[in-house]
PDB file of C-alpha atoms and ligand atoms in Angstrom:
ATOM      1  CA  MET B   1       4.521  13.875  -5.271  1.00  0.00           C
ATOM      2  CA  GLU B   2       1.202  12.739  -6.614  1.00  0.00           C
ATOM      3  CA  ALA B   3      -0.774  10.019  -5.854  1.00  0.00           C
ATOM      4  CA  SER B   4      -4.965   8.290  -6.471  1.00  0.00           C
ATOM      5  CA  ILE B   5      -6.895   5.747  -4.759  1.00  0.00           C
ATOM      6  CA  MET B   6     -10.181   3.551  -6.437  1.00  0.00           C
ATOM      7  CA  ASP B   7     -12.670   1.648  -4.207  1.00  0.00           C
ATOM      8  CA  GLY B   8     -13.879  -0.482  -6.949  1.00  0.00           C
ATOM      9  CA  SER B   9     -17.049  -2.158  -5.362  1.00  0.00           C
ATOM     10  CA  LYS B  10     -18.350   1.840  -5.956  1.00  0.00           C
ATOM     11  CA  ARG B  11     -16.179   2.981  -8.571  1.00  0.00           C
ATOM     12  CA  ARG B  12     -15.433   6.508  -6.964  1.00  0.00           C
ATOM     13  CA  CYS B  13     -12.164   8.113  -7.182  1.00  0.00           C
ATOM     14  CA  GLY B  14      -9.537  10.727  -6.483  1.00  0.00           C
ATOM     15  CA  ALA B  15      -6.175  12.161  -7.612  1.00  0.00           C
ATOM     16  CA  VAL B  16      -3.427  14.468  -7.165  1.00  0.00           C
ATOM     17  CA  SER B  17      -0.941  15.815  -8.464  1.00  0.00           C
ATOM     18  CA  GLY B  18       1.490  18.469  -8.064  1.00  0.00           C
ATOM     19  CA  LEU B  19       2.191  18.123  -4.342  1.00  0.00           C
ATOM     20  CA  SER B  20       5.331  19.665  -2.678  1.00  0.00           C
ATOM     21  CA  THR B  21       4.561  19.766   1.217  1.00  0.00           C
ATOM     22  CA  VAL B  22       1.646  17.558   1.792  1.00  0.00           C
ATOM     23  CA  LYS B  23       3.082  14.454   3.657  1.00  0.00           C
ATOM     24  CA  ASN B  24       0.243  11.505   2.887  1.00  0.00           C
ATOM     25  CA  PRO B  25      -0.640  12.150  -0.304  1.00  0.00           C
ATOM     26  CA  VAL B  26      -3.313   8.861  -1.138  1.00  0.00           C
ATOM     27  CA  SER B  27      -4.851  10.646   2.299  1.00  0.00           C
ATOM     28  CA  LEU B  28      -5.284  13.688   0.253  1.00  0.00           C
ATOM     29  CA  ALA B  29      -6.971  11.786  -2.935  1.00  0.00           C
ATOM     30  CA  ARG B  30      -8.662   9.720  -0.440  1.00  0.00           C
ATOM     31  CA  LEU B  31     -10.784  13.705   0.854  1.00  0.00           C
ATOM     32  CA  VAL B  32     -10.941  14.218  -3.280  1.00  0.00           C
ATOM     33  CA  MET B  33     -12.868  11.362  -3.461  1.00  0.00           C
ATOM     34  CA  GLU B  34     -14.936  11.856  -0.677  1.00  0.00           C
ATOM     35  CA  LYS B  35     -15.117  15.046   0.731  1.00  0.00           C
ATOM     36  CA  SER B  36     -14.759  17.352  -3.196  1.00  0.00           C
ATOM     37  CA  PRO B  37     -17.440  16.959  -6.037  1.00  0.00           C
ATOM     38  CA  HIS B  38     -14.340  16.201  -8.094  1.00  0.00           C
ATOM     39  CA  SER B  39     -12.432  13.366  -9.213  1.00  0.00           C
ATOM     40  CA  TYR B  40      -8.697  14.889  -9.113  1.00  0.00           C
ATOM     41  CA  LEU B  41      -6.905  17.713  -8.192  1.00  0.00           C
ATOM     42  CA  ALA B  42      -3.490  19.556  -9.603  1.00  0.00           C
ATOM     43  CA  PHE B  43      -1.071  21.965  -8.386  1.00  0.00           C
ATOM     44  CA  SER B  44      -2.519  24.699  -6.563  1.00  0.00           C
ATOM     45  CA  GLY B  45      -5.779  23.930  -5.993  1.00  0.00           C
ATOM     46  CA  ALA B  46      -4.909  20.451  -4.812  1.00  0.00           C
ATOM     47  CA  ASP B  47      -2.528  22.667  -2.359  1.00  0.00           C
ATOM     48  CA  GLU B  48      -5.194  24.806  -1.579  1.00  0.00           C
ATOM     49  CA  PHE B  49      -7.853  21.962  -0.623  1.00  0.00           C
ATOM     50  CA  ALA B  50      -4.975  20.374   1.179  1.00  0.00           C
ATOM     51  CA  ARG B  51      -4.830  23.499   3.703  1.00  0.00           C
ATOM     52  CA  GLN B  52      -8.648  23.606   3.448  1.00  0.00           C
ATOM     53  CA  GLN B  53      -9.062  19.629   4.543  1.00  0.00           C
ATOM     54  CA  GLY B  54      -6.140  20.312   7.238  1.00  0.00           C
ATOM     55  CA  VAL B  55      -4.178  17.673   6.262  1.00  0.00           C
ATOM     56  CA  GLU B  56      -0.680  16.760   7.527  1.00  0.00           C
ATOM     57  CA  VAL B  57       2.060  19.045   5.710  1.00  0.00           C
ATOM     58  CA  GLU B  58       5.318  19.194   6.359  1.00  0.00           C
ATOM     59  CA  ASN B  59       7.947  22.035   5.190  1.00  0.00           C
ATOM     60  CA  ASN B  60       9.362  21.139   1.467  1.00  0.00           C
ATOM     61  CA  GLU B  61      12.787  20.256   3.166  1.00  0.00           C
ATOM     62  CA  TYR B  62      11.532  17.129   4.753  1.00  0.00           C
ATOM     63  CA  PHE B  63      11.434  15.335   1.503  1.00  0.00           C
ATOM     64  CA  ILE B  64      14.722  16.234   0.249  1.00  0.00           C
ATOM     65  CA  THR B  65      16.596  13.214   2.057  1.00  0.00           C
ATOM     66  CA  PRO B  66      20.759  13.323   1.420  1.00  0.00           C
ATOM     67  CA  ASP B  67      20.680  10.244  -0.566  1.00  0.00           C
ATOM     68  CA  ASN B  68      18.063  11.613  -3.016  1.00  0.00           C
ATOM     69  CA  VAL B  69      19.973  14.959  -3.258  1.00  0.00           C
ATOM     70  CA  GLY B  70      23.158  12.489  -4.480  1.00  0.00           C
ATOM     71  CA  MET B  71      20.888  10.957  -6.967  1.00  0.00           C
ATOM     72  CA  LEU B  72      19.621  13.611  -8.705  1.00  0.00           C
ATOM     73  CA  LYS B  73      23.086  15.245  -8.973  1.00  0.00           C
ATOM     74  CA  LEU B  74      24.204  12.141 -10.815  1.00  0.00           C
ATOM     75  CA  ALA B  75      21.199  11.727 -13.005  1.00  0.00           C
ATOM     76  CA  LYS B  76      21.530  16.163 -14.036  1.00  0.00           C
ATOM     77  CA  GLU B  77      25.517  15.142 -14.622  1.00  0.00           C
ATOM     78  CA  ALA B  78      24.445  12.376 -17.029  1.00  0.00           C
ATOM     79  CA  ASN B  79      21.317  13.790 -18.473  1.00  0.00           C
ATOM     80  CA  THR B  80      18.955  11.049 -17.577  1.00  0.00           C
ATOM     81  CA  ILE B  81      16.179  10.408 -16.022  1.00  0.00           C
ATOM     82  CA  LEU B  82      16.328   7.081 -13.434  1.00  0.00           C
ATOM     83  CA  PHE B  83      14.216   4.614 -12.583  1.00  0.00           C
ATOM     84  CA  ASP B  84      14.881   2.949  -9.095  1.00  0.00           C
ATOM     85  CA  TYR B  85      14.944  -0.629 -10.441  1.00  0.00           C
ATOM     86  CA  ARG B  86      17.479  -0.152 -13.369  1.00  0.00           C
ATOM     87  CA  ILE B  87      20.452  -1.092 -13.012  1.00  0.00           C
ATOM     88  CA  PRO B  88      22.669   1.478 -13.384  1.00  0.00           C
ATOM     89  CA  THR B  89      25.880   1.703 -15.682  1.00  0.00           C
ATOM     90  CA  VAL B  90      27.554   4.322 -14.540  1.00  0.00           C
ATOM     91  CA  GLY B  91      28.045   6.951 -11.497  1.00  0.00           C
ATOM     92  CA  TYR B  92      26.456   3.651  -8.765  1.00  0.00           C
ATOM     93  CA  GLU B  93      30.003   4.007  -6.912  1.00  0.00           C
ATOM     94  CA  LYS B  94      29.673   7.639  -6.052  1.00  0.00           C
ATOM     95  CA  CYS B  95      26.138   7.400  -4.092  1.00  0.00           C
ATOM     96  CA  ALA B  96      26.296   7.803  -0.105  1.00  0.00           C
ATOM     97  CA  ARG B  97      25.112   4.077   0.712  1.00  0.00           C
ATOM     98  CA  VAL B  98      26.530   2.298  -2.222  1.00  0.00           C
ATOM     99  CA  GLU B  99      27.653  -0.374   0.590  1.00  0.00           C
ATOM    100  CA  SER B 100      24.446  -1.392   1.795  1.00  0.00           C
ATOM    101  CA  LEU B 101      22.941  -1.810  -1.771  1.00  0.00           C
ATOM    102  CA  VAL B 102      21.471  -4.814  -2.692  1.00  0.00           C
ATOM    103  CA  LYS B 103      23.744  -5.995  -5.686  1.00  0.00           C
ATOM    104  CA  MET B 104      22.894  -8.568  -8.650  1.00  0.00           C
ATOM    105  CA  ASN B 105      26.124  -9.489 -10.672  1.00  0.00           C
ATOM    106  CA  GLY B 106      28.230  -7.155  -8.378  1.00  0.00           C
ATOM    107  CA  LEU B 107      26.004  -4.407  -9.321  1.00  0.00           C
ATOM    108  CA  PRO B 108      23.233  -2.503  -7.459  1.00  0.00           C
ATOM    109  CA  ILE B 109      20.036  -3.468  -8.240  1.00  0.00           C
ATOM    110  CA  SER B 110      18.871   0.020  -6.904  1.00  0.00           C
ATOM    111  CA  ILE B 111      20.112   2.769  -6.732  1.00  0.00           C
ATOM    112  CA  TYR B 112      18.094   4.481  -4.498  1.00  0.00           C
ATOM    113  CA  ALA B 113      14.691   3.483  -2.556  1.00  0.00           C
ATOM    114  CA  PRO B 114      11.913   3.259  -4.464  1.00  0.00           C
ATOM    115  CA  GLU B 115       9.513   6.051  -5.316  1.00  0.00           C
ATOM    116  CA  THR B 116       6.787   4.520  -5.738  1.00  0.00           C
ATOM    117  CA  VAL B 117       3.665   2.458  -3.213  1.00  0.00           C
ATOM    118  CA  GLY B 118       0.986   0.866  -4.029  1.00  0.00           C
ATOM    119  CA  CYS B 119      -1.686  -0.657  -2.164  1.00  0.00           C
ATOM    120  CA  VAL B 120      -3.946  -3.116  -3.380  1.00  0.00           C
ATOM    121  CA  VAL B 121      -7.255  -4.594  -0.578  1.00  0.00           C
ATOM    122  CA  VAL B 122     -10.015  -7.039  -0.597  1.00  0.00           C
ATOM    123  CA  ASP B 123     -12.606  -7.702   1.758  1.00  0.00           C
ATOM    124  CA  SER B 124     -14.250 -10.584   2.879  1.00  0.00           C
ATOM    125  CA  GLU B 125     -17.412  -9.833   0.816  1.00  0.00           C
ATOM    126  CA  GLY B 126     -14.986  -9.193  -2.394  1.00  0.00           C
ATOM    127  CA  ARG B 127     -14.954  -5.316  -2.411  1.00  0.00           C
ATOM    128  CA  CYS B 128     -11.717  -4.485  -3.930  1.00  0.00           C
ATOM    129  CA  ALA B 129      -9.461  -1.142  -3.475  1.00  0.00           C
ATOM    130  CA  ALA B 130      -6.601   0.312  -4.916  1.00  0.00           C
ATOM    131  CA  ALA B 131      -3.844   3.217  -4.137  1.00  0.00           C
ATOM    132  CA  THR B 132      -0.586   4.626  -5.311  1.00  0.00           C
ATOM    133  CA  SER B 133       1.335   7.295  -4.385  1.00  0.00           C
ATOM    134  CA  THR B 134       4.888   8.564  -5.349  1.00  0.00           C
ATOM    135  CA  GLY B 135       7.365  11.157  -6.048  1.00  0.00           C
ATOM    136  CA  GLY B 136       7.710  10.314  -9.681  1.00  0.00           C
ATOM    137  CA  LEU B 137      10.568   9.464 -11.355  1.00  0.00           C
ATOM    138  CA  MET B 138      14.231  11.248 -10.186  1.00  0.00           C
ATOM    139  CA  ASN B 139      14.799  13.985 -12.856  1.00  0.00           C
ATOM    140  CA  LYS B 140      11.288  14.240 -14.052  1.00  0.00           C
ATOM    141  CA  MET B 141      11.105  17.643 -16.219  1.00  0.00           C
ATOM    142  CA  SER B 142       8.567  20.226 -13.980  1.00  0.00           C
ATOM    143  CA  GLY B 143       5.050  19.891 -14.591  1.00  0.00           C
ATOM    144  CA  ARG B 144       5.361  16.429 -15.472  1.00  0.00           C
ATOM    145  CA  ILE B 145       2.628  14.021 -14.632  1.00  0.00           C
ATOM    146  CA  GLY B 146       3.209   9.986 -14.272  1.00  0.00           C
ATOM    147  CA  ASP B 147       0.740   7.061 -14.199  1.00  0.00           C
ATOM    148  CA  SER B 148       0.505   6.670 -10.498  1.00  0.00           C
ATOM    149  CA  PRO B 149      -2.511   9.724 -10.352  1.00  0.00           C
ATOM    150  CA  LEU B 150      -3.820   8.410 -13.261  1.00  0.00           C
ATOM    151  CA  ILE B 151      -6.931   6.173 -12.606  1.00  0.00           C
ATOM    152  CA  GLY B 152      -6.464   3.295 -15.089  1.00  0.00           C
ATOM    153  CA  ALA B 153      -3.236   3.985 -15.958  1.00  0.00           C
ATOM    154  CA  GLY B 154      -1.566   3.305 -12.838  1.00  0.00           C
ATOM    155  CA  THR B 155      -4.604   2.606 -10.375  1.00  0.00           C
ATOM    156  CA  TYR B 156      -7.435   0.954 -11.105  1.00  0.00           C
ATOM    157  CA  ALA B 157     -10.442  -1.000  -9.016  1.00  0.00           C
ATOM    158  CA  CYS B 158     -13.734  -2.536  -9.999  1.00  0.00           C
ATOM    159  CA  GLU B 159     -16.119  -5.308  -8.852  1.00  0.00           C
ATOM    160  CA  VAL B 160     -13.297  -7.786 -10.124  1.00  0.00           C
ATOM    161  CA  CYS B 161     -10.355  -6.449  -9.195  1.00  0.00           C
ATOM    162  CA  GLY B 162      -7.896  -3.781  -7.865  1.00  0.00           C
ATOM    163  CA  VAL B 163      -4.308  -3.172  -9.099  1.00  0.00           C
ATOM    164  CA  SER B 164      -1.425  -0.894  -8.727  1.00  0.00           C
ATOM    165  CA  CYS B 165       1.128   0.072 -11.045  1.00  0.00           C
ATOM    166  CA  THR B 166       4.807   0.869 -10.957  1.00  0.00           C
ATOM    167  CA  GLY B 167       7.600   1.896 -13.150  1.00  0.00           C
ATOM    168  CA  GLU B 168       7.869   3.659 -16.172  1.00  0.00           C
ATOM    169  CA  GLY B 169       4.886   5.792 -16.002  1.00  0.00           C
ATOM    170  CA  GLU B 170       5.383   6.881 -19.827  1.00  0.00           C
ATOM    171  CA  ALA B 171       4.956   3.011 -20.583  1.00  0.00           C
ATOM    172  CA  ILE B 172       1.841   2.655 -17.871  1.00  0.00           C
ATOM    173  CA  ILE B 173      -0.014   5.476 -19.273  1.00  0.00           C
ATOM    174  CA  ARG B 174       0.392   4.298 -22.951  1.00  0.00           C
ATOM    175  CA  SER B 175      -1.075   0.991 -21.894  1.00  0.00           C
ATOM    176  CA  THR B 176      -3.790   1.752 -19.363  1.00  0.00           C
ATOM    177  CA  LEU B 177      -1.919  -0.803 -17.496  1.00  0.00           C
ATOM    178  CA  ALA B 178      -4.100  -1.050 -14.372  1.00  0.00           C
ATOM    179  CA  ARG B 179      -7.407  -0.695 -16.453  1.00  0.00           C
ATOM    180  CA  GLU B 180      -6.346  -3.875 -18.849  1.00  0.00           C
ATOM    181  CA  VAL B 181      -6.028  -5.831 -16.253  1.00  0.00           C
ATOM    182  CA  ALA B 182      -9.387  -5.661 -14.857  1.00  0.00           C
ATOM    183  CA  ALA B 183     -10.306  -5.467 -19.044  1.00  0.00           C
ATOM    184  CA  VAL B 184      -9.185  -8.907 -19.777  1.00  0.00           C
ATOM    185  CA  MET B 185     -10.628 -10.552 -16.841  1.00  0.00           C
ATOM    186  CA  GLU B 186     -13.956  -9.115 -17.856  1.00  0.00           C
ATOM    187  CA  TYR B 187     -14.010  -9.017 -21.583  1.00  0.00           C
ATOM    188  CA  LYS B 188     -11.500 -12.411 -22.052  1.00  0.00           C
ATOM    189  CA  GLY B 189     -12.422 -14.232 -18.661  1.00  0.00           C
ATOM    190  CA  LEU B 190      -8.935 -14.774 -17.980  1.00  0.00           C
ATOM    191  CA  GLY B 191      -8.287 -15.312 -13.861  1.00  0.00           C
ATOM    192  CA  LEU B 192      -6.226 -12.948 -12.277  1.00  0.00           C
ATOM    193  CA  GLN B 193      -2.461 -14.626 -12.955  1.00  0.00           C
ATOM    194  CA  GLU B 194      -3.324 -14.942 -15.931  1.00  0.00           C
ATOM    195  CA  ALA B 195      -4.850 -11.546 -16.819  1.00  0.00           C
ATOM    196  CA  VAL B 196      -1.434  -9.849 -14.665  1.00  0.00           C
ATOM    197  CA  ASP B 197       0.871 -12.033 -17.104  1.00  0.00           C
ATOM    198  CA  PHE B 198      -1.123 -10.878 -20.321  1.00  0.00           C
ATOM    199  CA  VAL B 199      -0.616  -7.552 -19.779  1.00  0.00           C
ATOM    200  CA  ILE B 200       2.454  -7.620 -18.573  1.00  0.00           C
ATOM    201  CA  LYS B 201       3.330  -9.478 -21.939  1.00  0.00           C
ATOM    202  CA  HIS B 202       1.038  -7.956 -24.170  1.00  0.00           C
ATOM    203  CA  ARG B 203       0.306  -4.729 -23.181  1.00  0.00           C
ATOM    204  CA  LEU B 204       3.741  -3.384 -22.226  1.00  0.00           C
ATOM    205  CA  ASP B 205       5.811  -1.848 -24.865  1.00  0.00           C
ATOM    206  CA  GLU B 206       9.335  -1.364 -24.823  1.00  0.00           C
ATOM    207  CA  GLY B 207       8.382   0.092 -21.095  1.00  0.00           C
ATOM    208  CA  PHE B 208       9.545  -1.620 -17.520  1.00  0.00           C
ATOM    209  CA  ALA B 209       6.796  -1.608 -14.826  1.00  0.00           C
ATOM    210  CA  GLY B 210       5.209  -3.822 -12.528  1.00  0.00           C
ATOM    211  CA  LEU B 211       2.123  -4.046 -10.957  1.00  0.00           C
ATOM    212  CA  ILE B 212       0.340  -5.916  -7.691  1.00  0.00           C
ATOM    213  CA  ALA B 213      -3.557  -6.835  -7.905  1.00  0.00           C
ATOM    214  CA  VAL B 214      -6.311  -8.892  -6.258  1.00  0.00           C
ATOM    215  CA  SER B 215      -9.227 -10.157  -7.337  1.00  0.00           C
ATOM    216  CA  ASN B 216     -13.018 -10.058  -5.915  1.00  0.00           C
ATOM    217  CA  LYS B 217     -12.316 -13.554  -4.962  1.00  0.00           C
ATOM    218  CA  GLY B 218      -9.618 -12.961  -2.674  1.00  0.00           C
ATOM    219  CA  GLU B 219      -6.464 -14.188  -4.990  1.00  0.00           C
ATOM    220  CA  VAL B 220      -3.197 -12.160  -4.900  1.00  0.00           C
ATOM    221  CA  ALA B 221      -1.280 -11.760  -7.783  1.00  0.00           C
ATOM    222  CA  TYR B 222       1.714  -9.785  -9.207  1.00  0.00           C
ATOM    223  CA  GLY B 223       4.056  -9.143 -12.263  1.00  0.00           C
ATOM    224  CA  PHE B 224       6.692  -7.146 -13.835  1.00  0.00           C
ATOM    225  CA  ASN B 225       8.976  -7.179 -16.690  1.00  0.00           C
ATOM    226  CA  CYS B 226      12.174  -5.902 -15.011  1.00  0.00           C
ATOM    227  CA  ASN B 227      14.592  -7.447 -12.925  1.00  0.00           C
ATOM    228  CA  GLY B 228      12.536  -7.504  -9.424  1.00  0.00           C
ATOM    229  CA  MET B 229      10.000  -5.364  -7.787  1.00  0.00           C
ATOM    230  CA  PHE B 230       9.791  -4.720  -3.551  1.00  0.00           C
ATOM    231  CA  ARG B 231       6.512  -6.057  -2.650  1.00  0.00           C
ATOM    232  CA  GLY B 232       4.590  -7.805  -0.149  1.00  0.00           C
ATOM    233  CA  CYS B 233       1.346  -9.379   1.301  1.00  0.00           C
ATOM    234  CA  ALA B 234      -0.295  -9.565   4.455  1.00  0.00           C
ATOM    235  CA  THR B 235      -3.527 -11.392   5.417  1.00  0.00           C
ATOM    236  CA  GLU B 236      -5.848 -10.639   8.549  1.00  0.00           C
ATOM    237  CA  ASP B 237      -5.066 -14.022   9.728  1.00  0.00           C
ATOM    238  CA  GLY B 238      -1.295 -12.954  10.224  1.00  0.00           C
ATOM    239  CA  PHE B 239       0.387 -14.368   6.712  1.00  0.00           C
ATOM    240  CA  MET B 240       2.956 -11.927   5.407  1.00  0.00           C
ATOM    241  CA  GLU B 241       5.504 -12.104   3.319  1.00  0.00           C
ATOM    242  CA  VAL B 242       7.658 -10.295   1.175  1.00  0.00           C
ATOM    243  CA  GLU B 243       9.859 -10.111  -2.008  1.00  0.00           C
ATOM    244  CA  ILE B 244      11.880  -9.028  -4.162  1.00  0.00           C
ATOM    245  CA  TRP B 245      12.891 -11.261  -6.598  1.00  0.00           C
ATOM    246  CA  GLU B 246      10.599 -13.566  -9.516  1.00  0.00           C
TER     247      GLU B 246
HETATM  248  N1  LIG X 301       5.383   4.838 -11.773  1.00  0.00           N
HETATM  249  C1  LIG X 301       5.751   6.190 -11.430  1.00  0.00           C
HETATM  250  C2  LIG X 301       6.263   7.252 -12.196  1.00  0.00           C
HETATM  251  O1  LIG X 301       6.592   6.887 -13.342  1.00  0.00           O
HETATM  252  C3  LIG X 301       7.312   5.644 -10.437  1.00  0.00           C
HETATM  253  C4  LIG X 301       7.638   4.413 -10.319  1.00  0.00           C
HETATM  254  O2  LIG X 301       6.766   3.634 -10.190  1.00  0.00           O
HETATM  255  O3  LIG X 301       8.824   4.571  -9.330  1.00  0.00           O
HETATM  256  O4  LIG X 301       6.161   8.846 -12.137  1.00  0.00           O
END
């Protein structure tokens, strides 16, 4: 697992990767930001820091679910890396919970629960923050680090906005997607939704990805170049909505 967090108003950030027992990786990323002299800890050093800080940990078995074991087997047999939002062309019939899957054109849109969770917030004084947490991609190579813990790629926050991304990490890294949203707002003067639409259209190359964003004016925006993205929005006065498709 890997995660990152950024406090835009103070431009502080923390990130972790290579975790296998920490229950809430974003909490550890926050401790890196607040309690260490560094921005990013990984693998054994991150584990050691987690133990020192006394964060909640679970045996590694806790994270291994029957559905994911099944999906990993299928991915290995097909010698492929699976993305949660891609319509699988082979093998999905064997998935344990195939009946309960959301379907489009008869095919499941997602064959396992999305692995990545992102959150962006803005407070009443326009201070933005962002965080992203993930298990990465199914059947990834050992040692692979994705976009989620990389500040500027999967997560970014500054004085103007907060952004969290999901999707093919390699494509998100190539396009420094989260930072690009802030950059086009700052340097091209675009509004939040315009900036999101611009980076999804012009900065992502062949990769599939999406993002959620808030601005210092309290605007909320999202964008993706795939079929759907699980997302929700809540305000302090009780408004709530969840969406999957465009
Ligand atoms: N972006 C994540 C990664 O590449 C995966 C995801 O968003 O589902 O590690």
